[in-house]
Amino acid sequence: MKKMIQKFRPFQNAKIRQQILGIYFIVTFLPIVLIGGFLLINTGKLLNNYYTDLLEADNQRVKTTLFEITTQVYNISEDLALNQNIRQAVMQDYNAGGEMPETGMIGNYISSYAEIDSIEIYTDNPGCEGIGQFAVVDEEANSVAWYQEALTQNAAFWIPLDKTDEYGNVYWHLCLVRRIPTAESGYHGVLMICLSDNYLRTRIESREYKILISANDESVFYSSDRTGYGQALPVTVTGDPAYFSYSGELQEGKSKSLVSVSTLALYQSDSRLHICVINSEAFHHTVRFLLICIGIILIAAVVPGIMIYWFTGYFTGRILTLRHAMHQASSEDYEITSFVQGKDEISEAFVDLQIMIQNIKQKDARMYEARLKEQRLINEQQKMEFKMLFAQINPHFLFNTLETIRMKAIKAGDREAASAIKLLGKSMRYVLETVGTADVAMERELEHVENYLAIQKLRFGEKFDSEIVIDPDLEIEKVSILPLLLQPIVENAIVHGLEEKESGGKIRITIERKMEEEELLLLTVSDNGCGMGEEELTQLREKILKNQIGQSKSIGLTNVNQRIRLCYGTQYGLEINSVPGEGTRVCVKLPYEKAVECEK
């Protein structure tokens, strides 16, 4: 990676400010712009697809609702057209004295079905004049296209029809037209059922979208904003009108909308409806959202650039100040008056430069003094070496001196002092002889512990008693262990375990061979002292395990545990148990077979 950076040379000859701005442009600005542009394009597509899906779903809702309503009306027309009374009313010859059959069921349908605005039966039978929903057609009405079409075909069909009320208001309706079968008579009848525009509005109107519906490529008979009645659909139907479908953009003047158009083939009819759902806010919302995203991208790309541009000016200014000062120093001009503000690495480097200059200015003056000090140091070192020669006393001289003092104590009758000196000499000899050795016989280690206990008993008197118990099957003269393992543990038991006891203290040392998962050598030191609580015991175990020598109480134990783990392995060492008021028990766990394999 480092070699690749070194091979990247475009910025090597540029100024620091140009390098930083170039890196910002490559690493930050371009990725933000490219990624932001990619996300904007995809976001625009996702939003367009989202609004298109919503439009198509609403279009399907309107289509389903219309199919349900028109199918229901067709079933009603089936009942009416085939009703015997209605057919009889159309075919009856009233001039021959025939009576009008009961046709009150037509009014019942109008009152029972909210989707029906009106039901009318057009006939050329003059005897039906003024009867209920019957209307006699004249010559002008007889020439209307839908009436003539109904007479020439058996299938029902749907037409958009406008009606004017008594106040001159024009209303548009979708009407079902079908011929009433009258083959046995010379008269004709046409049934027309008109859908209620208000009912359609309550069923299919949407607050978000504009809905236009036309029938058979004719004028719009339903418009949600009431301005499109009688107008043509804004989308031109191309190809096969029965299967026309379109979802996409719609340009209306200067505004752009999203539109979804689909075709509904009506039940048991060749008629079809074109349902047009328009969302005039989709593009506005999409553009507004994309503009917000563009603003965020520009802020993310430009604002850091402005801040980096300002910072690089400030940064390079300080670098130039430091460079000018260094140039002065390299030219042996040490009178530097400039200053670098701040507490960062540059200011620290400038301070270091000032210190270096001060040191250089003082170099000649300090040279002579340094030479004098060096000479004095050599003289002092020679004196120390001479004194160290005198301090190198042979241990044998020390032991001989102690023996001389012991003999004088015996002659003086002070056998207790003589005994103490003898024990001290033995202990010192053991320590000096075992320093630097890898192992020592268990027998000698126990002898050293006995000497130490004897010295402590001379010191404390009857404060404590001691006992050493050795496994009878264990030949201690053939077992070797690390030197000075037991004495620090015994010392810790006397100093800390029995410190509060005035008398009756007990130190018990047991040496045993035990088989667990492997054959172990267990050295146990127990006392009947004050013991420790659970919290204090946990802290002591953690300090010993982590090799933390922070208190005098754990120094000896920590050293012993560390030596054992280094020599035999981390699975061996000290186990400490204690009960407040009953005492403490420290067990040294060693591998029996490897007790003599420890290296220096």
Coordinates of C-alpha atoms in Angstrom, one line a residue:
M1 CA 0.0 0.0 0.0
K2 CA 2.8 2.4 0.9
K3 CA 4.6 1.6 -2.4
M4 CA 1.3 2.3 -4.3
I5 CA 1.0 5.7 -2.6
Q6 CA 4.6 6.5 -3.4
K7 CA 4.0 5.7 -7.0
F8 CA 1.0 8.1 -7.1
R9 CA 2.9 11.2 -8.2
P10 CA 0.3 13.7 -9.4
F11 CA 0.4 15.7 -6.2
Q12 CA 4.1 15.4 -5.3
N13 CA 5.1 18.7 -6.9
A14 CA 2.0 20.6 -5.8
K15 CA 1.7 22.8 -2.7
I16 CA 0.1 21.4 0.4
R17 CA -3.1 23.4 -0.1
Q18 CA -3.4 22.2 -3.7
Q19 CA -2.8 18.6 -2.5
I20 CA -5.5 18.8 0.2
L21 CA -8.0 20.4 -2.2
G22 CA -7.2 17.9 -4.9
I23 CA -7.6 15.0 -2.5
Y24 CA -10.9 16.5 -1.3
F25 CA -12.1 16.8 -4.9
I26 CA -11.2 13.2 -5.7
V27 CA -12.1 11.5 -2.4
T28 CA -15.1 13.6 -1.3
F29 CA -16.6 15.9 -4.0
L30 CA -16.6 13.5 -7.0
P31 CA -18.0 10.5 -5.0
I32 CA -20.7 12.6 -3.4
V33 CA -21.7 14.0 -6.8
L34 CA -21.6 10.7 -8.6
I35 CA -23.3 8.7 -5.9
G36 CA -25.8 11.5 -5.3
G37 CA -26.6 11.7 -9.1
F38 CA -27.0 7.9 -9.2
L39 CA -29.3 8.0 -6.2
L40 CA -31.3 11.0 -7.6
I41 CA -31.9 9.1 -10.9
N42 CA -33.0 6.0 -9.1
T43 CA -35.1 7.9 -6.5
G44 CA -36.9 9.7 -9.4
K45 CA -37.6 6.3 -11.0
L46 CA -38.8 4.9 -7.7
L47 CA -41.0 7.8 -7.0
N48 CA -42.5 7.7 -10.5
N49 CA -43.1 3.9 -10.1
Y50 CA -44.6 4.5 -6.7
Y51 CA -47.1 7.1 -7.9
T52 CA -47.8 5.0 -11.0
D53 CA -48.6 2.0 -8.8
L54 CA -50.9 4.1 -6.7
L55 CA -52.7 5.4 -9.8
E56 CA -53.0 1.9 -11.3
A57 CA -54.4 0.7 -7.9
D58 CA -56.9 3.4 -7.8
N59 CA -57.8 2.8 -11.4
Q60 CA -58.4 -0.8 -10.6
R61 CA -60.6 0.2 -7.7
V62 CA -62.7 2.4 -9.9
K63 CA -62.9 -0.4 -12.5
T64 CA -64.0 -3.0 -9.9
T65 CA -66.6 -0.6 -8.5
L66 CA -68.0 0.2 -12.0
F67 CA -68.1 -3.5 -13.0
E68 CA -70.0 -4.3 -9.8
I69 CA -72.6 -1.5 -10.3
T70 CA -73.1 -2.1 -14.0
T71 CA -73.4 -5.8 -13.5
Q72 CA -76.1 -5.2 -10.8
V73 CA -78.0 -2.9 -13.2
Y74 CA -77.7 -5.4 -16.0
N75 CA -79.3 -8.1 -13.8
I76 CA -82.1 -5.6 -12.9
S77 CA -82.6 -4.9 -16.6
E78 CA -82.8 -8.7 -17.2
D79 CA -85.6 -8.9 -14.7
L80 CA -87.5 -6.0 -16.1
A81 CA -87.1 -6.8 -19.8
L82 CA -88.3 -10.3 -19.3
N83 CA -91.1 -9.5 -16.9
Q84 CA -94.4 -10.7 -18.3
N85 CA -96.4 -7.7 -17.1
I86 CA -94.1 -5.2 -18.7
R87 CA -94.0 -7.1 -21.9
Q88 CA -97.8 -7.3 -21.8
A89 CA -98.0 -3.6 -21.2
V90 CA -96.0 -2.9 -24.3
M91 CA -97.8 -5.4 -26.5
Q92 CA -101.4 -4.7 -25.3
D93 CA -103.9 -3.3 -27.8
Y94 CA -105.7 -0.7 -25.8
N95 CA -108.0 0.2 -28.6
A96 CA -109.6 -3.2 -28.4
G97 CA -110.4 -2.6 -24.7
G98 CA -107.3 -4.2 -23.2
E99 CA -106.4 -3.1 -19.6
M100 CA -103.0 -2.0 -18.4
P101 CA -101.1 -4.7 -16.5
E102 CA -99.6 -4.0 -13.0
T103 CA -96.1 -2.5 -13.5
G104 CA -95.5 -1.1 -10.1
M105 CA -92.3 -3.1 -9.7
I106 CA -90.5 -0.5 -11.8
G107 CA -90.9 2.1 -9.0
N108 CA -89.9 -0.5 -6.4
Y109 CA -86.5 -1.0 -8.2
I110 CA -86.0 2.8 -8.4
S111 CA -86.6 3.2 -4.6
S112 CA -84.7 0.1 -3.6
Y113 CA -81.4 0.6 -5.6
A114 CA -79.5 3.8 -4.9
E115 CA -77.4 3.3 -8.1
I116 CA -80.5 3.8 -10.3
D117 CA -81.5 7.4 -11.1
S118 CA -84.3 6.6 -13.4
I119 CA -86.0 3.7 -15.3
E120 CA -87.9 4.5 -18.5
I121 CA -89.6 2.3 -21.1
Y122 CA -89.9 3.8 -24.6
T123 CA -92.6 2.3 -26.9
D124 CA -94.5 3.1 -30.0
N125 CA -97.7 1.8 -28.5
P126 CA -99.9 5.0 -28.2
G127 CA -102.0 3.3 -25.5
C128 CA -99.1 3.6 -23.0
E129 CA -99.3 7.4 -23.1
G130 CA -99.1 8.9 -19.5
I131 CA -98.7 5.5 -17.8
G132 CA -96.0 5.4 -15.1
Q133 CA -92.5 5.1 -16.4
F134 CA -93.7 4.5 -20.0
A135 CA -93.0 7.1 -22.7
V136 CA -94.5 7.0 -26.2
V137 CA -92.0 7.9 -28.9
D138 CA -92.9 10.3 -31.6
E139 CA -91.4 10.4 -35.1
E140 CA -88.5 12.6 -33.9
A141 CA -87.6 10.3 -31.0
N142 CA -88.1 7.3 -33.2
S143 CA -85.1 8.5 -35.3
V144 CA -82.7 8.7 -32.3
A145 CA -79.6 6.6 -32.9
W146 CA -79.7 4.7 -29.6
Y147 CA -83.4 3.9 -30.0
Q148 CA -82.9 2.5 -33.5
E149 CA -79.8 0.6 -32.4
A150 CA -81.8 -1.0 -29.5
L151 CA -84.5 -2.2 -32.0
T152 CA -82.0 -3.8 -34.2
Q153 CA -80.1 -5.9 -31.6
N154 CA -81.0 -8.2 -28.8
A155 CA -77.9 -7.5 -26.6
A156 CA -77.9 -4.7 -24.1
F157 CA -75.6 -1.7 -24.5
W158 CA -74.5 1.3 -22.6
I159 CA -74.5 5.0 -23.7
P160 CA -73.6 8.3 -22.1
L161 CA -76.6 10.5 -22.1
D162 CA -77.1 14.2 -21.0
K163 CA -80.4 15.4 -19.6
T164 CA -81.6 18.9 -18.9
D165 CA -83.8 19.5 -15.9
E166 CA -86.5 22.0 -15.6
Y167 CA -84.1 24.7 -14.4
G168 CA -81.8 24.3 -17.4
N169 CA -79.1 22.3 -15.6
V170 CA -77.4 19.6 -17.7
Y171 CA -76.7 16.3 -16.1
W172 CA -74.8 13.4 -17.6
H173 CA -75.7 9.8 -17.0
L174 CA -74.5 6.4 -18.0
C175 CA -77.5 4.5 -19.3
L176 CA -78.2 0.9 -20.1
V177 CA -80.4 0.4 -23.2
R178 CA -82.0 -2.9 -24.3
R179 CA -84.9 -4.0 -26.3
I180 CA -87.9 -5.6 -24.6
P181 CA -88.9 -8.8 -26.5
T182 CA -92.2 -8.2 -28.3
A183 CA -92.0 -10.6 -31.2
E184 CA -95.7 -11.5 -31.0
S185 CA -96.9 -7.9 -31.3
G186 CA -96.6 -5.0 -33.8
Y187 CA -95.4 -2.7 -31.1
H188 CA -91.8 -2.2 -29.8
G189 CA -90.4 -1.4 -26.4
V190 CA -86.9 -0.2 -25.3
L191 CA -85.8 -0.2 -21.7
M192 CA -83.4 2.5 -20.4
I193 CA -81.9 2.4 -16.9
C194 CA -79.8 5.5 -16.0
L195 CA -77.2 5.4 -13.3
S196 CA -77.2 8.0 -10.6
D197 CA -74.3 10.4 -11.0
N198 CA -74.3 11.2 -7.2
Y199 CA -74.2 7.5 -6.3
L200 CA -71.2 7.0 -8.7
R201 CA -69.5 10.0 -7.0
T202 CA -69.9 8.6 -3.5
R203 CA -68.5 5.2 -4.7
I204 CA -65.5 6.1 -6.9
E205 CA -64.6 9.7 -6.1
S206 CA -61.0 10.3 -4.7
R207 CA -59.7 13.2 -2.9
E208 CA -56.2 12.8 -4.3
Y209 CA -56.9 12.1 -8.0
K210 CA -59.0 13.4 -10.8
I211 CA -61.2 10.7 -12.3
L212 CA -62.7 10.8 -15.9
I213 CA -64.9 8.1 -17.4
S214 CA -66.1 7.8 -21.0
A215 CA -68.1 5.1 -22.8
N216 CA -67.5 3.8 -26.3
D217 CA -64.9 6.5 -27.2
E218 CA -67.6 9.1 -26.7
S219 CA -67.7 12.1 -24.4
V220 CA -66.9 12.0 -20.7
F221 CA -70.1 11.2 -18.7
Y222 CA -68.4 11.3 -15.2
S223 CA -65.8 13.9 -14.0
S224 CA -64.7 14.2 -10.4
D225 CA -64.2 17.9 -10.7
R226 CA -67.4 18.4 -12.8
T227 CA -65.4 20.4 -15.5
G228 CA -64.9 17.4 -17.8
Y229 CA -68.5 16.5 -18.5
G230 CA -69.1 16.2 -22.2
Q231 CA -65.4 16.6 -23.0
A232 CA -63.2 14.1 -24.7
L233 CA -60.7 12.1 -22.7
P234 CA -57.3 13.8 -22.4
V235 CA -55.6 10.6 -23.6
T236 CA -56.2 9.5 -27.2
V237 CA -57.3 5.9 -27.4
T238 CA -55.2 4.0 -30.0
G239 CA -55.0 0.4 -31.1
D240 CA -57.8 -1.9 -30.1
P241 CA -60.1 0.2 -27.9
A242 CA -61.3 -3.0 -26.1
Y243 CA -57.9 -3.6 -24.6
F244 CA -56.4 -0.1 -24.4
S245 CA -54.3 0.6 -21.4
Y246 CA -51.8 3.4 -20.6
S247 CA -49.8 4.6 -17.6
G248 CA -47.4 7.5 -18.0
E249 CA -47.1 11.2 -18.4
L250 CA -49.8 13.6 -19.5
Q251 CA -49.0 17.1 -20.7
E252 CA -51.9 19.5 -20.0
G253 CA -50.8 23.0 -21.2
K254 CA -47.7 23.9 -19.2
S255 CA -48.4 21.4 -16.4
K256 CA -47.4 17.8 -16.4
S257 CA -49.4 15.1 -14.7
L258 CA -49.3 11.3 -14.2
V259 CA -52.2 9.4 -15.8
S260 CA -53.5 5.8 -15.8
V261 CA -56.1 4.8 -18.4
S262 CA -57.7 1.3 -18.6
T263 CA -60.6 -0.2 -20.5
L264 CA -63.5 -2.0 -18.8
A265 CA -65.6 -4.4 -20.9
L266 CA -69.1 -4.4 -19.4
Y267 CA -71.0 -7.5 -18.5
Q268 CA -73.0 -9.2 -21.3
S269 CA -72.4 -6.2 -23.5
D270 CA -70.2 -5.0 -26.3
S271 CA -69.9 -1.6 -24.7
R272 CA -66.8 -0.6 -22.9
L273 CA -65.7 2.2 -20.5
H274 CA -62.4 4.0 -20.5
I275 CA -61.4 5.0 -17.0
C276 CA -58.8 7.8 -16.7
V277 CA -57.3 8.6 -13.3
I278 CA -55.0 11.6 -13.2
N279 CA -52.6 12.7 -10.4
S280 CA -51.7 16.3 -11.1
E281 CA -49.4 16.6 -8.0
A282 CA -47.2 13.6 -8.6
F283 CA -44.5 15.4 -10.7
H284 CA -44.7 18.4 -8.4
H285 CA -44.0 16.2 -5.3
T286 CA -41.3 14.3 -7.1
V287 CA -39.5 17.5 -8.3
R288 CA -39.8 19.0 -4.9
F289 CA -38.3 15.9 -3.2
L290 CA -35.5 15.7 -5.8
L291 CA -34.7 19.4 -5.3
I292 CA -34.4 18.8 -1.6
C293 CA -32.1 15.9 -2.3
I294 CA -30.1 18.0 -4.6
G295 CA -29.8 20.7 -2.0
I296 CA -28.6 18.1 0.6
I297 CA -26.1 16.8 -1.9
L298 CA -24.8 20.3 -2.7
I299 CA -24.5 21.1 1.0
A300 CA -22.7 17.8 1.7
A301 CA -20.3 18.5 -1.2
V302 CA -19.8 22.3 -1.1
V303 CA -19.9 23.2 2.6
P304 CA -17.0 20.8 3.4
G305 CA -15.1 22.2 0.4
I306 CA -15.6 25.8 1.7
M307 CA -14.4 24.8 5.2
I308 CA -11.5 22.8 3.8
Y309 CA -10.5 25.8 1.6
W310 CA -10.6 28.1 4.6
F311 CA -8.7 25.6 6.7
T312 CA -6.0 25.0 4.1
G313 CA -5.4 28.7 3.9
Y314 CA -5.0 28.9 7.7
F315 CA -2.9 25.7 7.8
T316 CA -0.6 26.6 4.9
G317 CA -0.1 30.1 6.4
R318 CA 1.2 28.5 9.6
I319 CA 3.3 26.0 7.6
L320 CA 4.9 29.0 5.7
T321 CA 5.7 30.8 9.0
L322 CA 7.4 27.6 10.4
R323 CA 9.3 27.2 7.1
H324 CA 10.5 30.8 7.1
A325 CA 11.7 30.4 10.7
M326 CA 13.5 27.1 9.8
H327 CA 15.1 28.8 6.8
Q328 CA 16.4 31.6 9.1
A329 CA 17.8 29.0 11.5
S330 CA 19.5 27.1 8.6
S331 CA 21.1 30.4 7.6
E332 CA 22.4 30.9 11.1
D333 CA 20.0 33.8 11.7
Y334 CA 18.8 33.0 15.2
E335 CA 16.8 36.3 15.7
I336 CA 13.4 34.8 14.9
T337 CA 10.5 37.3 15.6
S338 CA 7.6 35.3 14.0
F339 CA 5.2 33.2 16.0
V340 CA 2.9 30.3 15.3
Q341 CA -0.4 30.3 17.2
G342 CA -2.2 27.2 18.4
K343 CA -1.4 24.1 20.4
D344 CA -1.2 21.5 17.7
E345 CA 1.8 19.7 16.2
I346 CA 2.9 22.7 14.1
S347 CA 3.0 25.0 17.1
E348 CA 4.8 22.4 19.0
A349 CA 7.3 22.0 16.2
F350 CA 7.8 25.8 16.2
V351 CA 8.4 25.7 20.0
D352 CA 10.9 22.9 19.5
L353 CA 12.6 25.0 16.8
Q354 CA 12.9 27.9 19.3
I355 CA 14.3 25.6 21.9
M356 CA 16.7 24.2 19.5
I357 CA 17.9 27.6 18.5
Q358 CA 18.3 28.6 22.2
N359 CA 20.3 25.4 22.6
I360 CA 22.5 26.2 19.6
K361 CA 23.1 29.7 20.9
Q362 CA 24.2 28.3 24.3
K363 CA 26.3 25.5 22.7
D364 CA 29.7 27.2 22.8
A365 CA 29.2 28.5 26.3
R366 CA 28.2 25.1 27.6
M367 CA 30.9 23.2 25.8
Y368 CA 33.7 24.1 28.2
E369 CA 31.4 23.5 31.2
A370 CA 30.5 20.1 29.8
R371 CA 34.1 19.1 29.5
L372 CA 34.8 20.1 33.1
K373 CA 31.8 18.1 34.3
E374 CA 32.9 15.2 32.2
Q375 CA 36.3 15.2 33.8
R376 CA 34.8 15.6 37.3
L377 CA 32.5 12.6 36.5
I378 CA 35.5 10.5 35.5
N379 CA 37.3 11.4 38.7
E380 CA 34.2 10.5 40.8
Q381 CA 33.7 7.3 38.9
Q382 CA 37.3 6.3 39.7
K383 CA 36.7 7.1 43.4
M384 CA 33.5 4.9 43.4
E385 CA 35.3 2.0 41.8
F386 CA 38.0 2.3 44.4
K387 CA 35.4 2.3 47.2
M388 CA 33.6 -0.7 45.6
L389 CA 36.8 -2.7 45.8
F390 CA 36.8 -2.2 49.5
A391 CA 33.1 -3.1 49.7
Q392 CA 33.6 -6.5 48.1
I393 CA 33.7 -8.5 51.4
N394 CA 34.1 -12.3 51.1
P395 CA 31.0 -14.1 52.6
H396 CA 33.4 -16.3 54.5
F397 CA 34.7 -13.3 56.3
L398 CA 31.2 -12.4 57.2
F399 CA 30.5 -15.9 58.5
N400 CA 33.8 -16.0 60.4
T401 CA 32.9 -12.6 62.0
L402 CA 29.5 -13.9 63.1
E403 CA 31.2 -17.1 64.5
T404 CA 33.6 -14.9 66.4
I405 CA 30.7 -12.8 67.9
R406 CA 28.9 -16.1 68.8
M407 CA 31.9 -17.4 70.6
K408 CA 32.3 -14.2 72.6
A409 CA 28.6 -14.4 73.5
I410 CA 29.1 -18.0 74.8
K411 CA 32.1 -16.8 76.8
A412 CA 30.0 -14.0 78.2
G413 CA 27.3 -16.5 79.1
D414 CA 24.7 -15.2 76.7
R415 CA 23.7 -18.4 75.1
E416 CA 20.5 -17.0 73.7
A417 CA 22.3 -14.4 71.7
A418 CA 24.9 -17.0 70.6
S419 CA 22.0 -19.3 69.4
A420 CA 20.4 -16.4 67.5
I421 CA 23.7 -15.5 65.8
K422 CA 24.2 -19.2 64.9
L423 CA 20.7 -19.4 63.4
L424 CA 21.2 -16.1 61.5
G425 CA 24.5 -17.3 60.1
K426 CA 22.9 -20.6 58.8
S427 CA 20.1 -18.6 57.2
M428 CA 22.4 -16.2 55.5
R429 CA 24.6 -19.0 54.3
Y430 CA 21.6 -20.8 52.8
V431 CA 20.4 -17.7 51.0
L432 CA 23.9 -16.9 49.6
E433 CA 24.4 -20.5 48.5
T434 CA 21.0 -20.9 46.8
V435 CA 21.0 -17.5 45.0
G436 CA 21.2 -18.3 41.3
T437 CA 20.5 -22.0 41.7
A438 CA 17.5 -23.7 39.9
D439 CA 16.6 -26.2 42.6
V440 CA 17.4 -27.3 46.2
A441 CA 16.7 -30.4 48.2
M442 CA 13.4 -30.3 50.1
E443 CA 15.4 -31.3 53.2
R444 CA 17.6 -28.2 53.0
E445 CA 14.5 -25.9 52.4
L446 CA 12.8 -27.3 55.5
E447 CA 16.0 -26.9 57.5
H448 CA 16.1 -23.2 56.4
V449 CA 12.4 -22.8 57.4
E450 CA 13.1 -24.4 60.8
N451 CA 16.0 -21.9 61.3
Y452 CA 13.7 -19.0 60.4
L453 CA 11.0 -20.2 62.8
A454 CA 13.6 -20.6 65.6
I455 CA 14.7 -16.9 65.0
Q456 CA 11.1 -15.7 65.1
K457 CA 10.4 -17.6 68.3
L458 CA 13.4 -15.9 69.9
R459 CA 11.8 -12.7 68.8
F460 CA 8.2 -13.3 69.7
G461 CA 8.6 -15.8 72.6
E462 CA 5.5 -17.8 73.4
K463 CA 3.3 -15.9 70.9
F464 CA 3.1 -18.9 68.5
D465 CA 4.2 -22.5 68.1
S466 CA 5.0 -24.4 64.9
E467 CA 4.7 -27.9 63.6
I468 CA 6.1 -29.5 60.4
V469 CA 4.3 -32.7 59.2
I470 CA 5.9 -34.7 56.5
D471 CA 4.3 -37.6 54.5
P472 CA 6.0 -40.7 55.8
D473 CA 6.1 -42.1 52.3
L474 CA 7.9 -39.1 51.0
E475 CA 11.7 -39.1 50.9
I476 CA 12.4 -35.4 51.2
E477 CA 16.1 -35.8 50.6
K478 CA 15.4 -37.1 47.1
V479 CA 12.9 -34.3 46.2
S480 CA 14.1 -31.0 44.8
I481 CA 12.1 -27.8 44.6
L482 CA 12.8 -24.1 43.9
P483 CA 14.8 -22.5 46.7
L484 CA 13.1 -20.1 49.1
L485 CA 9.5 -21.1 48.4
L486 CA 8.3 -21.8 51.9
Q487 CA 10.0 -19.1 53.9
P488 CA 8.1 -16.1 52.4
I489 CA 4.8 -17.9 53.0
V490 CA 5.7 -18.7 56.6
E491 CA 6.8 -15.1 57.1
N492 CA 3.5 -13.8 55.7
A493 CA 1.6 -16.1 58.1
I494 CA 3.5 -14.8 61.2
V495 CA 3.6 -11.1 60.2
H496 CA 0.0 -10.8 58.9
G497 CA -1.9 -13.9 60.1
L498 CA -0.8 -13.9 63.8
E499 CA -0.2 -10.1 64.2
E500 CA -3.3 -9.7 66.4
K501 CA -2.6 -12.7 68.6
E502 CA -0.7 -12.3 71.9
S503 CA -0.4 -16.0 72.5
G504 CA -1.7 -19.4 71.3
G505 CA -0.7 -18.9 67.7
K506 CA -0.1 -21.9 65.6
I507 CA 1.9 -22.4 62.3
R508 CA 1.4 -25.8 60.7
I509 CA 3.5 -26.9 57.7
T510 CA 2.6 -30.1 55.9
I511 CA 4.4 -31.8 53.0
E512 CA 2.5 -34.5 51.2
R513 CA 2.3 -36.4 47.9
K514 CA -1.2 -36.5 46.4
M515 CA -2.7 -38.0 43.3
E516 CA -5.4 -35.9 41.5
E517 CA -5.4 -35.6 37.7
E518 CA -1.7 -36.1 38.0
E519 CA 0.8 -36.8 40.9
L520 CA 1.3 -33.5 42.8
L521 CA 3.6 -32.3 45.6
L522 CA 1.6 -30.2 48.0
L523 CA 3.3 -27.8 50.5
T524 CA 0.7 -26.3 52.9
V525 CA 1.3 -23.5 55.4
S526 CA -1.7 -22.8 57.7
D527 CA -2.2 -20.5 60.7
N528 CA -5.0 -19.9 63.2
G529 CA -4.8 -16.2 62.9
C530 CA -7.4 -13.5 62.1
G531 CA -8.1 -14.7 58.6
M532 CA -9.6 -12.6 55.8
G533 CA -13.1 -11.8 54.6
E534 CA -14.4 -12.9 51.2
E535 CA -13.8 -9.4 49.6
E536 CA -10.2 -9.1 50.9
L537 CA -9.4 -12.7 49.9
T538 CA -10.7 -12.1 46.4
Q539 CA -8.6 -8.9 46.0
L540 CA -5.5 -10.8 47.3
R541 CA -6.1 -13.6 44.8
E542 CA -6.5 -11.2 41.9
K543 CA -3.3 -9.3 42.8
I544 CA -1.3 -12.5 43.0
L545 CA -2.7 -13.9 39.8
K546 CA -2.1 -10.6 37.9
N547 CA 1.4 -10.2 39.4
Q548 CA 0.5 -6.9 41.0
I549 CA 3.0 -6.1 43.7
G550 CA 1.3 -3.1 45.4
Q551 CA 1.1 -4.0 49.1
S552 CA 3.6 -5.6 51.5
K553 CA 1.1 -8.3 52.3
S554 CA 1.2 -9.7 48.8
I555 CA 4.8 -9.1 47.7
G556 CA 6.2 -12.4 49.0
L557 CA 3.2 -14.5 47.9
T558 CA 3.2 -12.8 44.4
N559 CA 6.9 -13.5 43.9
V560 CA 6.5 -17.2 44.9
N561 CA 3.5 -17.7 42.7
Q562 CA 5.3 -16.0 39.7
R563 CA 8.4 -18.2 40.1
I564 CA 6.3 -21.3 40.2
R565 CA 4.3 -20.4 37.1
L566 CA 7.4 -19.5 35.2
C567 CA 9.2 -22.7 36.2
Y568 CA 6.5 -25.4 36.1
G569 CA 3.6 -23.8 34.1
T570 CA 0.5 -21.7 34.6
Q571 CA -1.5 -24.6 36.0
Y572 CA 0.6 -24.6 39.2
G573 CA 1.1 -22.1 41.9
L574 CA -0.6 -20.9 45.1
E575 CA -4.1 -21.7 46.4
I576 CA -5.3 -19.4 49.2
N577 CA -8.3 -20.0 51.5
S578 CA -9.2 -18.1 54.6
V579 CA -12.0 -17.9 57.1
P580 CA -12.4 -14.7 59.2
G581 CA -11.5 -15.5 62.9
E582 CA -10.2 -19.0 62.0
G583 CA -7.1 -18.5 60.0
T584 CA -5.6 -18.8 56.6
R585 CA -4.3 -21.7 54.5
V586 CA -1.8 -21.3 51.7
C587 CA -1.1 -24.4 49.5
V588 CA 1.8 -24.6 47.1
K589 CA 0.9 -27.0 44.2
L590 CA 3.9 -28.5 42.3
P591 CA 4.2 -31.3 39.8
Y592 CA 5.9 -34.2 41.7
E593 CA 7.6 -35.7 38.7
K594 CA 8.9 -32.4 37.4
A595 CA 10.1 -30.9 40.7
V596 CA 13.7 -31.3 39.7
E597 CA 13.4 -30.1 36.1
C598 CA 13.3 -26.4 36.6
E599 CA 16.0 -24.5 34.7
K600 CA 17.7 -21.3 35.8

